[in-house]
Amino acid sequence: MSELFALTEEHRAVREMVRQLAEEKIAPRAAEIDETGQFPWDVKDALASNGLLGLHIPTEYGGSGGDTLAFALMVEEIARVCASSSVIPLVQKLGSMPITMGASEEQKKAWFPSIASGEDLISYCISEADAGSDPASMRTTATRDGDGYVLNGTKAWISMAGASSLYAVLAKTEPDVGAKGVSAFLVRAADAGFSVGKSEDKLGIKGSPTCQVHFDDCRIPADRLIGDEGEGFTYAMQAFDHTRLVVGAQAVGIAQGAIDFAADYVVQREQFGRPVGSFQGVQFMLADMQTETDAARMLVYAAAAKADRGDADLTRWSAMSKLKAGDVAMSVTTDAVQLLGGYGYTKDYPVERMMRDAKITQIYEGTQQIQRVVIARQLLGKL
């Protein structure tokens, strides 16, 4: 249990390495990434060259073999300076999870090395315009046809669409049986019938593309089925258990970045002849901001440890960590804007960007309301 409260030497080394990379390579680009809304290929290359896009993939498939806690630390440190950039490894893991959960050994050996190297980015396609919080109601279909499957439908809110060359897609192979009729597939951007559609103009994480993707008689070979037919929804729910806590890590990073900037600002900024930080009201705000962020961080780290141990209560802990961290990130970044006053409301300072970025952590990979449903069902025996 001591690992929950004191990072190992290996974990500290990962954190320090990513922190240095983030401060040197990513932080100077953060404002520009937000302003232009362009995907930061240079950041992607920096993460790939340091083995971070394959941190979650076992070494036997070309990855770095890091555990869940190491992955959470990485995302937290990147998000501390640039939330848009932190989406890159987060989605790389999310898109990989169905392969991890259900793919054959042959499929893993064929697909994972290029994902681990960063040659291929992989997105995760589950949501649809009318199937967000209720993914079992998806309408995208995959029909068996000879030696392949033909996919038809549209997915919405797909993170990294357009930048990614691979897509883990959930589709109905049996449309009339709900969740039990959902299967998982690997689709390549080069497949005929696949296209990237509308790009959303978002409040935050502007450097991470979010688009619709279309499947118009998109034919793929049968060996792109991940696992067995009808098991896709199971893989999807298991994937969320492992990645919701990583969204929590992203939220903690955003919150800590806002605290770091605001604390430095109130020491430098003077009003009434003394530093703003010398006023008790300001000190109390910062004290609450840091306390809540550390509480959220401990939930995230505890959930990560549970993921690595395979604990039976991971579902609840992962949901709790995302719930707490997302709410904290929104509250803390809003307070950071307040501490900077009028300056906080301008793009000359990063806290307004952090406030906009924080909001998504309360929405994607299950809204905060869905997290409460998950937690309550776990507590009440899934009534």
Coordinates of C-alpha atoms in Angstrom, one line a residue:
M1 CA 0.0 0.0 0.0
S2 CA 2.9 2.3 0.5
E3 CA 3.2 2.8 -3.2
L4 CA 0.0 4.8 -3.1
F5 CA 1.6 7.5 -1.0
A6 CA 5.2 7.5 -2.2
L7 CA 6.1 7.1 -5.8
T8 CA 8.7 4.6 -6.7
E9 CA 12.0 5.8 -8.1
E10 CA 10.9 4.6 -11.5
H11 CA 7.7 6.7 -11.3
R12 CA 9.6 9.7 -10.1
A13 CA 12.0 9.3 -13.1
V14 CA 9.1 9.2 -15.5
R15 CA 7.5 12.3 -14.0
E16 CA 10.7 14.3 -14.1
M17 CA 11.5 13.3 -17.7
V18 CA 8.0 14.2 -18.9
R19 CA 8.1 17.4 -16.9
Q20 CA 11.3 18.5 -18.5
L21 CA 10.0 17.6 -21.9
A22 CA 6.7 19.4 -21.3
E23 CA 8.4 22.6 -20.0
E24 CA 11.0 22.7 -22.8
K25 CA 9.1 21.5 -25.9
I26 CA 5.4 21.9 -25.2
A27 CA 4.8 24.9 -22.9
P28 CA 6.3 27.4 -25.3
R29 CA 3.8 26.2 -28.0
A30 CA 0.7 26.0 -25.8
A31 CA -0.8 29.4 -26.5
E32 CA -0.1 29.1 -30.3
I33 CA -1.7 25.6 -30.4
D34 CA -4.8 27.0 -28.7
E35 CA -4.9 30.1 -30.9
T36 CA -4.4 28.4 -34.3
G37 CA -6.4 25.2 -33.5
Q38 CA -3.8 23.2 -35.5
F39 CA -2.8 19.7 -34.4
P40 CA 0.8 19.9 -33.0
W41 CA 2.7 17.4 -35.0
D42 CA 5.9 18.6 -33.5
V43 CA 4.6 17.7 -30.0
K44 CA 3.4 14.3 -31.3
D45 CA 6.9 13.7 -32.7
A46 CA 8.6 14.7 -29.4
L47 CA 6.3 12.4 -27.4
A48 CA 6.9 9.5 -29.9
S49 CA 10.7 10.0 -29.9
N50 CA 10.7 9.6 -26.1
G51 CA 8.7 6.4 -26.2
L52 CA 5.7 8.1 -24.6
L53 CA 3.1 7.2 -27.2
G54 CA 3.7 3.6 -26.5
L55 CA 4.2 3.9 -22.8
H56 CA 1.1 1.8 -22.2
I57 CA 2.0 -1.0 -24.6
P58 CA 4.0 -4.0 -23.4
T59 CA 7.7 -4.2 -24.5
E60 CA 7.1 -7.5 -26.4
Y61 CA 5.0 -5.4 -28.9
G62 CA 7.5 -2.5 -29.2
G63 CA 6.1 -0.4 -26.4
S64 CA 7.8 1.0 -23.3
G65 CA 5.9 -1.3 -20.9
G66 CA 4.9 1.4 -18.4
D67 CA 2.1 0.8 -15.8
T68 CA -1.1 2.8 -15.4
L69 CA 0.4 5.0 -12.7
A70 CA 3.3 6.0 -15.0
F71 CA 0.8 6.7 -17.7
A72 CA -1.3 8.9 -15.4
L73 CA 1.8 10.8 -14.3
M74 CA 2.8 11.4 -17.9
V75 CA -0.7 12.8 -18.9
E76 CA -0.8 15.0 -15.7
E77 CA 2.6 16.6 -16.5
I78 CA 1.7 17.3 -20.1
A79 CA -1.7 18.7 -19.2
R80 CA -0.1 21.0 -16.6
V81 CA 1.3 23.0 -19.5
C82 CA -1.0 22.1 -22.5
A83 CA -4.3 20.2 -22.2
S84 CA -4.5 19.9 -26.0
S85 CA -1.2 18.0 -26.1
S86 CA -2.2 15.7 -23.3
V87 CA -5.0 14.4 -25.4
I88 CA -2.5 12.8 -27.8
P89 CA -1.3 10.0 -25.4
L90 CA -4.7 9.8 -23.7
V91 CA -6.5 8.9 -26.9
Q92 CA -3.6 6.7 -28.0
K93 CA -4.3 4.6 -25.0
L94 CA -8.1 4.8 -25.3
G95 CA -8.0 3.7 -28.9
S96 CA -5.6 0.8 -28.0
M97 CA -7.7 -0.6 -25.2
P98 CA -10.0 -2.8 -27.3
I99 CA -6.9 -4.3 -28.9
T100 CA -5.4 -4.9 -25.4
M101 CA -8.7 -6.4 -24.2
G102 CA -9.8 -8.5 -27.1
A103 CA -7.3 -8.9 -29.9
S104 CA -5.5 -12.1 -30.7
E105 CA -1.8 -12.5 -30.3
E106 CA -1.4 -12.3 -34.0
Q107 CA -3.3 -9.0 -34.2
K108 CA -1.4 -7.5 -31.4
K109 CA 1.9 -8.3 -33.0
A110 CA 0.7 -6.9 -36.3
W111 CA -0.9 -3.7 -35.0
F112 CA 0.8 -2.6 -31.8
P113 CA 4.4 -1.8 -33.0
S114 CA 3.3 1.1 -35.2
I115 CA 1.1 2.4 -32.5
A116 CA 3.9 2.1 -29.9
S117 CA 6.3 4.0 -32.1
G118 CA 3.9 6.8 -32.9
E119 CA 3.9 6.0 -36.6
D120 CA 0.2 5.4 -36.2
L121 CA -2.1 7.4 -34.0
I122 CA -5.3 5.5 -33.1
S123 CA -8.7 7.0 -32.3
Y124 CA -11.7 5.5 -30.5
C125 CA -15.1 5.5 -32.2
I126 CA -18.1 4.8 -30.0
S127 CA -20.2 8.0 -29.7
E128 CA -22.8 9.0 -32.2
A129 CA -25.1 12.0 -32.5
D130 CA -27.9 10.2 -30.8
A131 CA -25.8 7.7 -28.8
G132 CA -23.5 9.6 -26.4
S133 CA -24.2 8.7 -22.8
D134 CA -26.2 5.7 -24.1
P135 CA -23.7 4.0 -26.4
A136 CA -25.7 0.8 -26.7
S137 CA -28.2 2.6 -28.8
M138 CA -25.6 3.2 -31.6
R139 CA -26.8 2.8 -35.2
T140 CA -23.5 2.2 -37.0
T141 CA -23.6 -1.3 -38.5
A142 CA -21.0 -3.9 -39.5
T143 CA -22.5 -6.5 -41.9
R144 CA -20.6 -9.7 -42.7
D145 CA -20.1 -10.1 -46.4
G146 CA -18.0 -12.9 -47.7
D147 CA -14.5 -12.6 -46.4
G148 CA -15.0 -9.2 -44.8
Y149 CA -17.4 -6.7 -43.1
V150 CA -19.1 -3.7 -44.5
L151 CA -19.5 -0.7 -42.1
N152 CA -22.2 1.9 -42.5
G153 CA -22.9 4.9 -40.2
T154 CA -21.5 8.0 -38.7
K155 CA -19.6 8.5 -35.4
A156 CA -19.5 11.8 -33.6
W157 CA -17.1 13.6 -31.2
I158 CA -14.2 11.5 -32.3
S159 CA -11.0 12.8 -30.6
M160 CA -8.0 13.0 -32.9
A161 CA -10.0 12.2 -36.0
G162 CA -8.1 13.2 -39.1
A163 CA -4.8 13.1 -37.3
S164 CA -5.2 9.4 -36.6
S165 CA -4.5 6.8 -39.2
L166 CA -6.2 4.0 -37.2
Y167 CA -9.6 3.8 -35.7
A168 CA -11.0 1.3 -33.1
V169 CA -14.7 1.3 -34.1
L170 CA -17.7 -0.1 -32.2
A171 CA -20.5 -1.2 -34.5
K172 CA -23.6 -3.3 -34.4
T173 CA -23.2 -6.8 -35.9
E174 CA -26.6 -7.7 -34.6
P175 CA -28.7 -4.5 -34.6
D176 CA -31.7 -5.8 -32.6
V177 CA -30.0 -7.1 -29.4
G178 CA -28.7 -3.9 -27.9
A179 CA -25.3 -4.0 -26.2
K180 CA -24.9 -7.7 -26.9
G181 CA -24.9 -7.0 -30.6
V182 CA -21.9 -4.6 -30.5
S183 CA -18.6 -5.7 -32.0
A184 CA -15.2 -4.0 -32.3
F185 CA -13.1 -3.5 -35.4
L186 CA -9.9 -1.9 -36.5
V187 CA -10.4 0.5 -39.5
R188 CA -7.7 2.3 -41.3
A189 CA -8.0 5.8 -42.6
A190 CA -7.0 4.5 -46.1
D191 CA -9.9 2.1 -46.2
A192 CA -12.3 2.8 -49.0
G193 CA -15.6 4.2 -47.7
F194 CA -14.0 5.8 -44.6
S195 CA -13.9 9.6 -44.4
V196 CA -13.5 12.3 -41.8
G197 CA -16.4 14.8 -41.7
K198 CA -17.2 17.9 -39.8
S199 CA -14.6 19.3 -37.4
E200 CA -16.1 20.8 -34.2
D201 CA -15.4 24.4 -33.3
K202 CA -14.8 23.8 -29.6
L203 CA -14.6 25.8 -26.4
G204 CA -11.3 24.3 -25.4
I205 CA -8.6 21.7 -26.3
K206 CA -8.6 23.4 -29.6
G207 CA -5.3 21.8 -30.8
S208 CA -6.9 18.4 -30.5
P209 CA -9.2 17.8 -33.5
T210 CA -12.7 16.5 -32.8
C211 CA -14.7 15.3 -35.8
Q212 CA -17.4 13.2 -37.2
V213 CA -16.2 10.1 -39.1
H214 CA -18.3 8.4 -41.8
F215 CA -18.5 4.8 -43.0
D216 CA -20.1 4.5 -46.4
D217 CA -20.0 0.9 -47.4
C218 CA -16.6 0.8 -45.8
R219 CA -15.3 -2.7 -46.5
I220 CA -12.6 -4.2 -44.2
P221 CA -11.2 -7.7 -44.1
A222 CA -12.7 -10.1 -41.6
D223 CA -9.4 -10.3 -39.7
R224 CA -10.0 -6.7 -38.5
L225 CA -12.7 -8.0 -36.1
I226 CA -11.3 -7.5 -32.6
G227 CA -12.0 -10.5 -30.5
D228 CA -15.4 -12.1 -31.0
E229 CA -18.6 -10.8 -32.4
G230 CA -20.9 -9.4 -29.7
E231 CA -18.0 -8.6 -27.3
G232 CA -17.4 -5.0 -28.3
F233 CA -19.5 -3.4 -25.7
T234 CA -17.7 -5.4 -23.0
Y235 CA -14.3 -4.2 -24.3
A236 CA -15.7 -0.6 -24.4
M237 CA -16.8 -0.6 -20.8
Q238 CA -13.5 -2.2 -19.7
A239 CA -11.6 0.4 -21.6
F240 CA -13.4 3.2 -19.8
D241 CA -12.4 1.7 -16.5
H242 CA -8.7 2.1 -17.5
T243 CA -9.0 5.5 -19.2
R244 CA -11.5 7.5 -17.1
L245 CA -8.8 7.7 -14.4
V246 CA -6.4 9.1 -17.0
V247 CA -8.9 11.9 -17.7
G248 CA -8.8 12.5 -14.0
A249 CA -5.0 12.8 -14.3
Q250 CA -5.5 15.3 -17.2
A251 CA -7.8 17.3 -15.0
V252 CA -5.4 17.3 -12.1
G253 CA -2.6 18.5 -14.4
I254 CA -4.8 21.4 -15.7
A255 CA -5.7 22.4 -12.1
Q256 CA -2.1 22.3 -11.0
G257 CA -0.9 24.4 -13.9
A258 CA -3.5 27.0 -13.0
I259 CA -2.4 27.0 -9.4
D260 CA 1.2 27.3 -10.3
F261 CA 0.6 30.3 -12.4
A262 CA -1.8 32.0 -10.1
A263 CA 0.5 31.5 -7.0
D264 CA 3.4 33.1 -8.9
Y265 CA 1.2 35.9 -10.1
V266 CA -0.2 37.0 -6.7
V267 CA 3.3 37.1 -5.3
Q268 CA 4.4 39.5 -8.0
R269 CA 1.3 41.6 -8.4
E270 CA 0.9 44.4 -5.9
Q271 CA -2.2 46.3 -4.8
F272 CA -2.6 48.7 -1.8
G273 CA 1.2 48.8 -1.5
R274 CA 1.8 45.0 -0.9
P275 CA 1.6 41.7 -2.8
V276 CA -1.9 40.5 -3.6
G277 CA -0.8 37.1 -2.1
S278 CA -0.3 38.7 1.3
F279 CA -4.1 39.1 1.7
Q280 CA -5.7 36.4 3.7
G281 CA -8.7 36.0 1.4
V282 CA -6.3 35.3 -1.5
Q283 CA -4.3 32.9 0.6
F284 CA -7.4 31.0 1.6
M285 CA -8.5 30.6 -2.0
L286 CA -5.1 29.2 -3.0
A287 CA -5.1 26.9 0.1
D288 CA -8.5 25.4 -1.0
M289 CA -7.4 25.1 -4.6
Q290 CA -4.3 23.1 -3.7
T291 CA -6.0 21.0 -1.1
E292 CA -8.8 20.0 -3.5
T293 CA -6.2 19.3 -6.3
D294 CA -4.1 17.1 -4.0
A295 CA -7.3 15.2 -2.9
A296 CA -8.2 14.6 -6.6
R297 CA -4.6 13.5 -7.3
M298 CA -4.7 10.9 -4.6
L299 CA -7.9 9.5 -6.0
V300 CA -6.3 9.3 -9.4
Y301 CA -3.2 7.6 -8.2
A302 CA -5.2 5.1 -6.1
A303 CA -7.3 4.3 -9.1
A304 CA -4.2 3.8 -11.2
A305 CA -2.8 1.4 -8.6
K306 CA -6.1 -0.5 -8.6
A307 CA -5.9 -0.8 -12.4
D308 CA -2.4 -2.2 -12.2
R309 CA -3.4 -4.7 -9.5
G310 CA -6.6 -5.7 -11.3
D311 CA -8.8 -4.9 -8.2
A312 CA -12.5 -5.7 -8.5
D313 CA -13.6 -2.2 -7.5
L314 CA -11.7 -0.5 -10.3
T315 CA -14.9 0.6 -12.0
R316 CA -16.0 2.7 -9.0
W317 CA -12.6 4.1 -8.2
S318 CA -11.9 5.1 -11.8
A319 CA -15.3 6.9 -12.0
M320 CA -14.8 8.6 -8.7
S321 CA -11.3 9.9 -9.7
K322 CA -12.7 11.4 -12.9
L323 CA -15.7 12.8 -11.1
K324 CA -13.6 14.5 -8.4
A325 CA -10.8 15.6 -10.6
G326 CA -13.0 17.1 -13.3
D327 CA -15.0 19.1 -10.9
V328 CA -11.8 20.3 -9.1
A329 CA -10.2 21.3 -12.4
M330 CA -13.3 23.4 -13.3
S331 CA -13.4 25.0 -9.9
V332 CA -9.7 25.7 -9.6
T333 CA -9.2 27.2 -13.0
T334 CA -12.2 29.5 -12.5
D335 CA -10.7 30.6 -9.2
A336 CA -7.3 31.1 -11.0
V337 CA -9.0 33.5 -13.4
Q338 CA -10.6 35.3 -10.5
L339 CA -7.2 35.7 -8.8
L340 CA -5.8 37.4 -11.8
G341 CA -8.7 39.7 -12.0
G342 CA -9.2 41.4 -15.4
Y343 CA -5.9 40.0 -16.6
G344 CA -7.2 36.5 -16.0
Y345 CA -9.9 37.2 -18.5
T346 CA -7.5 38.0 -21.3
K347 CA -5.5 35.7 -23.6
D348 CA -2.3 37.4 -22.5
Y349 CA -2.3 34.9 -19.6
P350 CA -2.8 31.1 -19.7
V351 CA -5.5 30.7 -17.0
E352 CA -8.4 31.5 -19.3
R353 CA -7.2 28.8 -21.6
M354 CA -6.9 26.4 -18.7
M355 CA -10.5 27.2 -17.6
R356 CA -11.8 26.5 -21.1
D357 CA -9.8 23.3 -21.4
A358 CA -10.9 22.1 -17.9
K359 CA -14.6 21.9 -19.0
I360 CA -14.1 18.9 -21.3
T361 CA -12.9 16.8 -18.3
Q362 CA -16.4 17.0 -17.0
I363 CA -17.9 15.8 -20.3
Y364 CA -15.9 13.2 -22.3
E365 CA -15.4 9.6 -21.4
G366 CA -18.7 9.8 -19.6
T367 CA -20.3 13.0 -18.2
Q368 CA -20.1 13.7 -14.5
Q369 CA -23.7 12.6 -14.2
I370 CA -22.9 9.3 -15.8
Q371 CA -20.0 8.9 -13.3
R372 CA -22.4 9.3 -10.5
V373 CA -24.7 6.6 -12.0
V374 CA -21.7 4.3 -12.3
I375 CA -20.6 4.9 -8.7
A376 CA -24.1 4.5 -7.3
R377 CA -24.7 1.3 -9.2
Q378 CA -21.5 -0.2 -7.9
L379 CA -22.5 0.7 -4.4
L380 CA -26.0 -0.6 -4.7
G381 CA -25.3 -3.8 -6.4
K382 CA -26.1 -2.5 -9.9
L383 CA -29.8 -2.0 -9.2

